[in-house]
XYZ file of C-alpha atoms in Angstrom:
562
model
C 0.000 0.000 0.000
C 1.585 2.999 -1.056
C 2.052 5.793 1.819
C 0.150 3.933 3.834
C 1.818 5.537 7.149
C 0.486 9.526 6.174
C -2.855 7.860 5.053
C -3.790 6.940 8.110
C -1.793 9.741 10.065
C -4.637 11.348 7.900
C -7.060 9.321 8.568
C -6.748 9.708 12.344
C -6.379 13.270 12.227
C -2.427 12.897 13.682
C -1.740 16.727 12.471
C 2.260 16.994 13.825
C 2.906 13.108 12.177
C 1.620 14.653 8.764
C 3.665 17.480 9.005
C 6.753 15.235 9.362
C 6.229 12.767 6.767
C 5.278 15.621 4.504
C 8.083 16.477 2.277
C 9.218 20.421 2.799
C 8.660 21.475 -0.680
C 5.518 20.752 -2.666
C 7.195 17.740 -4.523
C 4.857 15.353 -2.505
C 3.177 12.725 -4.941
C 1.348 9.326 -2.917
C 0.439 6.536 -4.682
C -3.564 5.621 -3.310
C -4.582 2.735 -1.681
C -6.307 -0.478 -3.125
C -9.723 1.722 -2.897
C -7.771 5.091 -4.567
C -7.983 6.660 -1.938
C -4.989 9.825 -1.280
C -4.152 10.926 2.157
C -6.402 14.010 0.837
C -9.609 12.037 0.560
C -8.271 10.755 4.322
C -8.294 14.075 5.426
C -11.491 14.421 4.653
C -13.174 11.672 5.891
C -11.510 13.194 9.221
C -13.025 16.051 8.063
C -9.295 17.758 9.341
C -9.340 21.147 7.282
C -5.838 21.931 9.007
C -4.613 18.326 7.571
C -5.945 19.067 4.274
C -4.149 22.267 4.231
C -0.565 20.551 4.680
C -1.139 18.273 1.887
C -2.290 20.538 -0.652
C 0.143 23.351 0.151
C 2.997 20.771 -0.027
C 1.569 18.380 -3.164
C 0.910 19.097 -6.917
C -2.523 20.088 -7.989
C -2.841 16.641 -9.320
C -3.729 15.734 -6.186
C -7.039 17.623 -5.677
C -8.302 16.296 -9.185
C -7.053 12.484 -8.443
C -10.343 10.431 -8.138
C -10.667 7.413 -5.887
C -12.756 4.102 -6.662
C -15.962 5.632 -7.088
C -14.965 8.635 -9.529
C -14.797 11.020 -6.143
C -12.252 13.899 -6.130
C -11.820 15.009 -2.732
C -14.043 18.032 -3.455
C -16.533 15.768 -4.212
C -15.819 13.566 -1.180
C -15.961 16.695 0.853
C -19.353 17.279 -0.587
C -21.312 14.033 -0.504
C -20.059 13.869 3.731
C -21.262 17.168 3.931
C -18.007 18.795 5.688
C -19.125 22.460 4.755
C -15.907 23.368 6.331
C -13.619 21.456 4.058
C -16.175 22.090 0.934
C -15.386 26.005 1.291
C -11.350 25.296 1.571
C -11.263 22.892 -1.443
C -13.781 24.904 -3.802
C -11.055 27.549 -4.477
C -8.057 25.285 -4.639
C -9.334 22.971 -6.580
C -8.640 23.591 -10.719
C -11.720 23.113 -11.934
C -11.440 24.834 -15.252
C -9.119 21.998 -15.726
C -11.930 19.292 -15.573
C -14.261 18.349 -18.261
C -17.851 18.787 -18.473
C -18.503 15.384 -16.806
C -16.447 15.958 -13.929
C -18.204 19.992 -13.671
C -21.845 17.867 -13.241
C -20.638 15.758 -10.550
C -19.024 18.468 -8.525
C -22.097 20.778 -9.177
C -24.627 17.750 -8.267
C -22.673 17.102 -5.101
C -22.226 20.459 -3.631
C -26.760 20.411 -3.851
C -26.147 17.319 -2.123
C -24.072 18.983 0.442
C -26.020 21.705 1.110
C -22.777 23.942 -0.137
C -25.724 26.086 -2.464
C -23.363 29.587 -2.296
C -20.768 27.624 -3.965
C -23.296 25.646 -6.079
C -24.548 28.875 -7.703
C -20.840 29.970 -8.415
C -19.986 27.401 -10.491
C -23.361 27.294 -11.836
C -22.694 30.784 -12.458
C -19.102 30.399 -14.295
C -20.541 27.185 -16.359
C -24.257 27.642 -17.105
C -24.405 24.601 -19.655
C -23.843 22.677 -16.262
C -27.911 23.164 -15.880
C -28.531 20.894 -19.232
C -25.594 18.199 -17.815
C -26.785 14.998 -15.668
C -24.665 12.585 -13.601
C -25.753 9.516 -14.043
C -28.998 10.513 -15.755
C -29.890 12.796 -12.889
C -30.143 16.536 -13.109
C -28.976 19.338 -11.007
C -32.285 19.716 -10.958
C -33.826 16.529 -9.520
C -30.990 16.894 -6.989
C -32.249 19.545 -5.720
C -35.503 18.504 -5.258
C -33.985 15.714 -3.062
C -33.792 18.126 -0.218
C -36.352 18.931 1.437
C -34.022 21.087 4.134
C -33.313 23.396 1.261
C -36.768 25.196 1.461
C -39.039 26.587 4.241
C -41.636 23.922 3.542
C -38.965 21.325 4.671
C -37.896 23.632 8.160
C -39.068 22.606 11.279
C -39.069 26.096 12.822
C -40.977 26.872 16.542
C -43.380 29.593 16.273
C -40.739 31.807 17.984
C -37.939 31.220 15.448
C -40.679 31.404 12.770
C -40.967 34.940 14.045
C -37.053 35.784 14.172
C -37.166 34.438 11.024
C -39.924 36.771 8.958
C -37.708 39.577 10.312
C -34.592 38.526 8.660
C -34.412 40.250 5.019
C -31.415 38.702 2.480
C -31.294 40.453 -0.821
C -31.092 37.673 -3.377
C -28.293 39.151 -4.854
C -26.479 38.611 -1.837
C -26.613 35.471 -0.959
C -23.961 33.680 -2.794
C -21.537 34.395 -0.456
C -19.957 32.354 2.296
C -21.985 32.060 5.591
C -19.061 32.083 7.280
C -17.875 35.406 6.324
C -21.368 36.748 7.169
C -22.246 35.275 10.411
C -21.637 38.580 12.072
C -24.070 40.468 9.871
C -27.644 39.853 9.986
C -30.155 41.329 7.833
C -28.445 44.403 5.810
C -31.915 45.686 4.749
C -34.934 45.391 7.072
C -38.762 46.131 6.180
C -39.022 48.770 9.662
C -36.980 50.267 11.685
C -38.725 48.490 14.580
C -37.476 45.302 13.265
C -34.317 46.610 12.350
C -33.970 47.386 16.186
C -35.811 44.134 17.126
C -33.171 42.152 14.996
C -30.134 43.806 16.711
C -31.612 42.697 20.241
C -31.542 39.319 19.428
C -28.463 39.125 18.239
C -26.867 39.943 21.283
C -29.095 38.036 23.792
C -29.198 34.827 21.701
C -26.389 34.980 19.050
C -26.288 31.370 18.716
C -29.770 30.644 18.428
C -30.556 33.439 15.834
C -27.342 32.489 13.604
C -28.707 29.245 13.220
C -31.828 30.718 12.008
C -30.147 33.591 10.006
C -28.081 30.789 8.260
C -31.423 28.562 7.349
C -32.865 31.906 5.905
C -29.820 32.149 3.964
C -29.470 28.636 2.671
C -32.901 28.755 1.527
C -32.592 32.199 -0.154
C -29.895 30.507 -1.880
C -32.041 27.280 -2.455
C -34.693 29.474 -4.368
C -31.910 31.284 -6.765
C -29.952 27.905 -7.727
C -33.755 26.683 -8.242
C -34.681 29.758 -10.637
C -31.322 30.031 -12.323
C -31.675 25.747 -13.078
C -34.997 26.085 -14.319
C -34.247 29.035 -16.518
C -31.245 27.888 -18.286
C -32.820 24.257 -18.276
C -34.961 25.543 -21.573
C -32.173 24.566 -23.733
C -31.896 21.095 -22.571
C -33.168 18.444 -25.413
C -35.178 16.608 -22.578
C -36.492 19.774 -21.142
C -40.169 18.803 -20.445
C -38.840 14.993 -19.414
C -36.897 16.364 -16.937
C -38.969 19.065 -15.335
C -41.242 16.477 -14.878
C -39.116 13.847 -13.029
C -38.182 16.706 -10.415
C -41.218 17.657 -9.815
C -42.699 14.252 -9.261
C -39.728 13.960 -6.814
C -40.052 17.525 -5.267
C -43.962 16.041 -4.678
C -42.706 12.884 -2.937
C -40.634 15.015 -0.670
C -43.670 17.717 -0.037
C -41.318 20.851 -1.586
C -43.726 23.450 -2.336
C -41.682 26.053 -3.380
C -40.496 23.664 -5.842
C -43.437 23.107 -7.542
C -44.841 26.279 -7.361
C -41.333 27.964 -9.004
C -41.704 25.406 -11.946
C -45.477 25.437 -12.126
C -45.308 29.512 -12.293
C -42.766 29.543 -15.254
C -43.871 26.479 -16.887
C -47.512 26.081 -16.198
C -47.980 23.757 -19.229
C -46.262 20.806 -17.397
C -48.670 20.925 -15.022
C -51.058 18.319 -16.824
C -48.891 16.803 -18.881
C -48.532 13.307 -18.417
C -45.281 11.410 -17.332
C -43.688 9.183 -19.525
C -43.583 6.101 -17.024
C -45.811 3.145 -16.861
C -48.506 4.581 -14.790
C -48.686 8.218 -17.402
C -49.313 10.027 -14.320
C -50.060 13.993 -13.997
C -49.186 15.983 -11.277
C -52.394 15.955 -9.394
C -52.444 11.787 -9.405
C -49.010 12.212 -7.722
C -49.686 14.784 -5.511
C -53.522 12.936 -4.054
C -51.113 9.632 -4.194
C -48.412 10.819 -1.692
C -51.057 12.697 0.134
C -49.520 16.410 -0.128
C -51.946 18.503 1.175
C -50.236 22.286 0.284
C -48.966 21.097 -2.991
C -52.979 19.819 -3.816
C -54.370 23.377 -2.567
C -51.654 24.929 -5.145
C -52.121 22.620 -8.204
C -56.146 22.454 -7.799
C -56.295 26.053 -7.386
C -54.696 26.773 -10.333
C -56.987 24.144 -12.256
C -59.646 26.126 -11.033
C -58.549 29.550 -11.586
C -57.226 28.680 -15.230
C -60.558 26.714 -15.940
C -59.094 24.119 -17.958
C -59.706 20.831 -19.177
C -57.780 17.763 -17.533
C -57.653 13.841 -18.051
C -58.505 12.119 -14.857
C -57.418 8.424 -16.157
C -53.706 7.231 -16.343
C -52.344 4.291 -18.367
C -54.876 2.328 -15.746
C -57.841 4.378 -16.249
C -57.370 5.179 -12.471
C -59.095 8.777 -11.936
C -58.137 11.571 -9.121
C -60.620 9.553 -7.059
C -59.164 6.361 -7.582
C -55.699 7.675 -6.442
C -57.229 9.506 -3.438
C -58.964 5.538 -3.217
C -55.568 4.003 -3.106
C -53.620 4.009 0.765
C -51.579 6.702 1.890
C -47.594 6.117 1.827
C -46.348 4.661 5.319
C -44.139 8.181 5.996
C -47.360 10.451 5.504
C -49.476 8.061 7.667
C -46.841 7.640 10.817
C -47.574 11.762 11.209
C -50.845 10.839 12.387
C -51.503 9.041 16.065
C -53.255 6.139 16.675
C -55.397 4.230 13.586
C -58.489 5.374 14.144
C -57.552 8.979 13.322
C -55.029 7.034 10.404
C -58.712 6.223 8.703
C -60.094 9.553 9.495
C -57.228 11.365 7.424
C -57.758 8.756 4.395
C -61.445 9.159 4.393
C -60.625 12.982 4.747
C -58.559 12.999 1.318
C -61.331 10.717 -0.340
C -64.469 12.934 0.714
C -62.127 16.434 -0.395
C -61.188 15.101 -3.894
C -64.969 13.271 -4.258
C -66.096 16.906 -3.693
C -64.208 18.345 -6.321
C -64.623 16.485 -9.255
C -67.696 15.927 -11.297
C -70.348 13.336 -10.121
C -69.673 11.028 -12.771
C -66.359 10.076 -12.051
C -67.915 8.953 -8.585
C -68.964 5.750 -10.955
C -66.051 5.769 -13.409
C -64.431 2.564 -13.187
C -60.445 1.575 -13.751
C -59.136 -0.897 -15.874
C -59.952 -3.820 -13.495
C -63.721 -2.048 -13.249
C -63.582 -1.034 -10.084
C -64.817 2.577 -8.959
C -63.002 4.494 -6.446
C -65.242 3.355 -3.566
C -64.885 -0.065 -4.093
C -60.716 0.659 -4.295
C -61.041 2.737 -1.135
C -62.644 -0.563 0.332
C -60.467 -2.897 -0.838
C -56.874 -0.873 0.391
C -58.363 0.122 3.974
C -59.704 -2.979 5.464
C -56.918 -3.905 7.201
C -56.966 0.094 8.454
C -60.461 -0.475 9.162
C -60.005 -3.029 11.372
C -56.586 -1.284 12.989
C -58.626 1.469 13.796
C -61.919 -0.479 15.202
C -59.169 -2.601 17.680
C -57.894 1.086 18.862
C -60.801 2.917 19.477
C -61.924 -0.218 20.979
C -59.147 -0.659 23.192
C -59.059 3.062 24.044
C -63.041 2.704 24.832
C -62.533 0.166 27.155
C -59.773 1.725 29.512
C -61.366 4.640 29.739
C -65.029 3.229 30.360
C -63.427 1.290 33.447
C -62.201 4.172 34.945
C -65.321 6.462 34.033
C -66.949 4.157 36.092
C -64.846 3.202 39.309
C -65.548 7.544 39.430
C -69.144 7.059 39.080
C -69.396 4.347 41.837
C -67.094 6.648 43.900
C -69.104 10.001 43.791
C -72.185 8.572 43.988
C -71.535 6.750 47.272
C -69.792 9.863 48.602
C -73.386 11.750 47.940
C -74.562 9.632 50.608
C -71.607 9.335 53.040
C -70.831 13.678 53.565
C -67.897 14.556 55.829
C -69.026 14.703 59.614
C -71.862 12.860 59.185
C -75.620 13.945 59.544
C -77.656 15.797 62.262
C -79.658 13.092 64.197
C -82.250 15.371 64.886
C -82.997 17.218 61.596
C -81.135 14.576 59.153
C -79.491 17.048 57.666
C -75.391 17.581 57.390
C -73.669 19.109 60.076
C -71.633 21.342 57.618
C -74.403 22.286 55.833
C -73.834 25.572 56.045
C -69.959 25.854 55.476
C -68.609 27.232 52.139
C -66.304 24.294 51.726
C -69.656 21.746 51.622
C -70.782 23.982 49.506
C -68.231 22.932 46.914
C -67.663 19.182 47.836
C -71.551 19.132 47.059
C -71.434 20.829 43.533
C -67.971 18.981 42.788
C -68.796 15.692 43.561
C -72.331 16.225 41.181
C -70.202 17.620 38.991
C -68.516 14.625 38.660
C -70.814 12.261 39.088
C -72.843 13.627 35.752
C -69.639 14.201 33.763
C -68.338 10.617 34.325
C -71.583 8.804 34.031
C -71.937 10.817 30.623
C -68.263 9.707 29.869
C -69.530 5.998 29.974
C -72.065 6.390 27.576
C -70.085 8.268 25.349
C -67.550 5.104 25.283
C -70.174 2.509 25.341
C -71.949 4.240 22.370
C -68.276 3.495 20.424
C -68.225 0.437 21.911
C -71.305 -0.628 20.388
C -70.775 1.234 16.785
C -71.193 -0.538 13.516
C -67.486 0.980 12.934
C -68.365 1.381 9.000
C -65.971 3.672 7.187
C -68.182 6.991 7.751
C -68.362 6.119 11.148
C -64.692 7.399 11.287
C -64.911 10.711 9.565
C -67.255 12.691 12.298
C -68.992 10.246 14.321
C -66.211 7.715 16.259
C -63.964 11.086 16.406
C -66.640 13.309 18.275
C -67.533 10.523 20.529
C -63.983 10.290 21.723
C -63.643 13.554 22.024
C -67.033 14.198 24.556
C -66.015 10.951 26.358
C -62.028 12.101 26.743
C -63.357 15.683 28.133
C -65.833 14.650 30.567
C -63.321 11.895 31.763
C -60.914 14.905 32.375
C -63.595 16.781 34.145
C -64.756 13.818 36.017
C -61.449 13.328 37.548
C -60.717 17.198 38.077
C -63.791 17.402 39.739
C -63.396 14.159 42.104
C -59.804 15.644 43.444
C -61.867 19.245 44.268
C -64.323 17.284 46.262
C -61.797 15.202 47.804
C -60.041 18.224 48.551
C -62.952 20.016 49.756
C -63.787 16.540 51.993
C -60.268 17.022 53.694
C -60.328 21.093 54.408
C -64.437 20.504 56.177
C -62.486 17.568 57.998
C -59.380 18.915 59.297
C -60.041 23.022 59.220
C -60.446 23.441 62.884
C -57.693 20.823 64.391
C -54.820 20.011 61.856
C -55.536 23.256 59.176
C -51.627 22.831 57.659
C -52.139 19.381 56.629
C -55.196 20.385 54.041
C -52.671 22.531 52.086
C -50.256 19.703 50.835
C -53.134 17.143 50.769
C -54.701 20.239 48.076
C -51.633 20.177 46.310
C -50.731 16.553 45.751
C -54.665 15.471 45.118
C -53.814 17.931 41.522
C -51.413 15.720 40.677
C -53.316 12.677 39.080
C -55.239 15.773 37.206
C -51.878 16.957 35.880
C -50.568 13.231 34.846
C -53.840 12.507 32.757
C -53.554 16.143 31.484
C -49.888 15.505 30.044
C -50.652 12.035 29.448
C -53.621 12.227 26.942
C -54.709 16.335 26.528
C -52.095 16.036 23.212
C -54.504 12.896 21.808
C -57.320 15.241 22.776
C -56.260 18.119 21.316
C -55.333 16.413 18.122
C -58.446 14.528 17.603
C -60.330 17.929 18.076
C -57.802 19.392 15.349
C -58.724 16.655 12.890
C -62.229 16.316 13.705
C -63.526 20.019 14.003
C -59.933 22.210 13.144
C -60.161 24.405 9.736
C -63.296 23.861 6.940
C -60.207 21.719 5.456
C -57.214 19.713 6.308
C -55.803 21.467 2.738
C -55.590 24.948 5.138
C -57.896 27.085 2.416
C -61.648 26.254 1.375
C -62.604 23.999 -1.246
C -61.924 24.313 -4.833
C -64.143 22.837 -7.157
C -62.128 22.348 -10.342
C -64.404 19.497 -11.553
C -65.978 22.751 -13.040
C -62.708 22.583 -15.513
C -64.771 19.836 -17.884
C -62.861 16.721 -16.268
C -62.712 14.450 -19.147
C -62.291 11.073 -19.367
C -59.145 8.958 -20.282
């Protein structure tokens, strides 16, 4: 193995023990490895800028353009591991200009890869034919609608970084150069002065936090340039409307937005044009199929705005409805909890795309003459039956405890702290405040729990057909799951309330911790299932339409047939 010894001083990021076995000059030449690997591509697998700097400052600029086993220059290599640091120091160095086309595509595709989109646009920006070159048949373009990260759509931003985040303003013009040498700045431009000032608070109470977010502002600033300047110069590729295509039925299974709606803006005509794979798919059938909501508001408004004509069948004679018939993808599923509300969200997409098209393709039948009811049928009875076992299951545990609280309060009705008068049967703290409320509490909840049990019996003893889980199975969770709650917040008030009539006058300290500890079982079944609560109320009875705007009835476009 040739120079095996600095390879792995490389590879094990031994900075002094490459500095010794380096020669002085810049004479050094290795031979690679078995795999072709250079002490440079060691380097950066270490990901050891410093290390990286000693070989190239003391080796021939073969070395940066020497390829390993898999066709990888260390740029490259740099790139695909996603060392930003290491990308920026071997960009420059590296003689590009000196590489042929080929080579350019690989780079370019791996620095999208990497994330690296400042440098990405300055070589797209030097070689612009690099739009029109793929890598092993795959476009700049399609690599970029790999990532997801690269847009807002894909950011995963709390509402208060959300917030930092509207207030940052990046010229476009701006953005191609290094984050590192801006990480000081911030926005130069800013739409008030108020958030001008806003801005420069922030910075100095939570630099670290609001770099991060300045930096994902930038990256996807950059994201939506590289995306423009690709699809612009992409109009003199031979495969143009072939390849536009294939992104954006990636872009779709990724849920990029901003990808589609850039492409869809200045080329609206691929928008129903149909793909040139087995299934002849449009954009809509993918979209309904991989269950993007945002990117099915955008394309079915602009059906419905442009009042067009569009073919519902593919190469199956499968309609819109027959694809919003087929089951969701496991990844868009898993977002939702439990399979009850897994059902709701399919029956959801069915009832929104049966509501938009015209009431014929309700009975248009696919190539195996099926309509999209009977498909819907066929692909959710296993999800049926998932999602009668949960609600089921749920029903049960919570009917049990529903009513251990109803056997409770209503035997406490009877059995009042101190006891009764014997004279005039009533209470003997009839008249104290604190009966008062242990009398209305424990009623309370009494009527809440016993109305909890028939709220979970009535799902226990549902038909469970597939409309049942749209509206019906949903609300009754939701009434039964609240007056549980209520039940048991009540039952610790009038236990509380029992204690303070009890022990007021003797032992009056012990009432306060006894208060306090009787809210924590109210605070564990709070934390444990108020998220399931609040998402099945979401779901159930959130906005007119999971798609976030109100229905768009593009059937009105003249669906036609296949």
């Amino acid at each position: 193995m040739g120079g095996a010894p600095i390879f792995y001083a490389a590879l094990y990021g031994h900075v002094k023990i490459v500095e010794l076995l380096l020669p002085k000059d810049d004479g050094f030449e290795d031979i690679p490895d078995e795999d072709g690997q250079t002490p440079l591509h060691a380097a950066v697998f270490k990901g050891s800028t410093e290390i990286a700097k000693l070989i190239v400052e003391r080796s021939s600029s073969q070395l940066l353009t020497t390829p390993n086993n898999k066709k990888h220059i260390p740029l490259v290599l740099a790139a695909m591991c996603e060392v930003k640091a290491m990308v920026h120091y071997l960009y420059p160095v590296t003689p590009i200009d000196q590489l042929d086309q080929k080579h350019r595509a690989r780079i370019l595709n791996a620095l999208i890869y990497g994330g690296c989109h400042d440098l990405a646009l300055d070589l797209l920006n030097r070689y612009r034919q690099l739009a029109c070159t793929p890598h092993k048949k795959t476009y700049p373009l399609s690599e970029l609608a790999r990532k997801p990260s690269a847009f807002p759509s894909g950011s995963r931003l709390v509402f208060w970084q959300r917030w930092i985040y509207k207030c940052i303003h990046l010229s476009p013009t701006n953005t191609s150069l290094r984050v590192t040498d801006r990480q000081g700045e911030g926005p130069r431009e800013s739409h008030n002065f108020t958030r001008r000032m806003l801005w420069i608070l922030l910075k100095h109470l939570a630099s670290s936090s609001v770099k991060h977010i300045y930096e994902e502002k930038l990256k996807h600033v950059q994201a939506r340039e590289l995306l423009h300047i690709l699809t612009t110069e992409a109009k003199e590729c031979d495969e143009f409307t072939d390849m536009l295509l294939n992104s954006l039925h990636i872009a779709i299974k990724m849920g990029i937005v901003e990808f589609v709606r850039e492409i869809s803006t200045l080329h609206p005509h691929v928008i129903l044009k149909k793909g040139k794979g087995k299934r002849e798919q449009i954009l809509l059938h993918v979209t309904i199929s991989q269950r993007q909501e945002n990117i099915y508001s955008l394309l079915s408004t602009w059906v419905a705005e442009k009042n067009v004509g569009i073919q519902c069948g593919d190469a199956y004679r499968n309609s819109v409805l027959h694809h919003a018939a087929a089951r969701a993808p496991s990844s868009r599923l898993e977002r939702v909890s439990g399979a009850a509300l897994k059902m709701q969200r399919e029956l959801q997409w069915f009832k929104e795309v049966q509501d938009a098209v015209p009431p014929w393709v309700v009975n248009f039948k696919n190539k195996q003459n099926k309509t999209a009811q009977q498909v819907f049928t066929d692909n959710h009875k296993t999800l049926l039956e998932d999602g009668e076992k949960w609600m089921k299951c749920v029903a049960t545990s919570c009917s049990l405890v529903a009513a251990l609280i109803v056997t409770i309060m209503f035997a406490a009705t009877f059995t009042v702290p101190g006891g009764y008068n014997e004279k005039t049967g009533l209470p003997e703290f009839l008249h104290k405040k604190s009966f008062t409320v242990f009398i209305i509490s424990d009623a309370l909840s009494l009527f809440s729990s016993t109305t909890s049990v028939l709220m979970f019996l009535g799902i226990l003893t549902s038909r469970y057909r597939e409309q049942d889980f749209l509206i019906s199975l949903p609300r009754k969770l939701i009434i039964g799951l609240s007056t549980l709650f209520f039940s048991i917040a009540s039952m610790m008030v009038t236990f509380s309330s029992a204690i303070a009539i009890t022990l007021t006058e003797q032992l009056t300290w012990v009432s306060i911790p006894v208060i306090l500890c009787a809210s924590i079982p109210v605070c564990a079944f709070g934390f444990l299932q108020f998220p399931l609560l609040v998402e099945i109320f979401i779901s159930t009875f959130g906005p007119p339409s999971i798609f976030g705007k109100p229905k768009k009835r593009w059937w009105k476009s003249s669906c036609s047939g296949h």
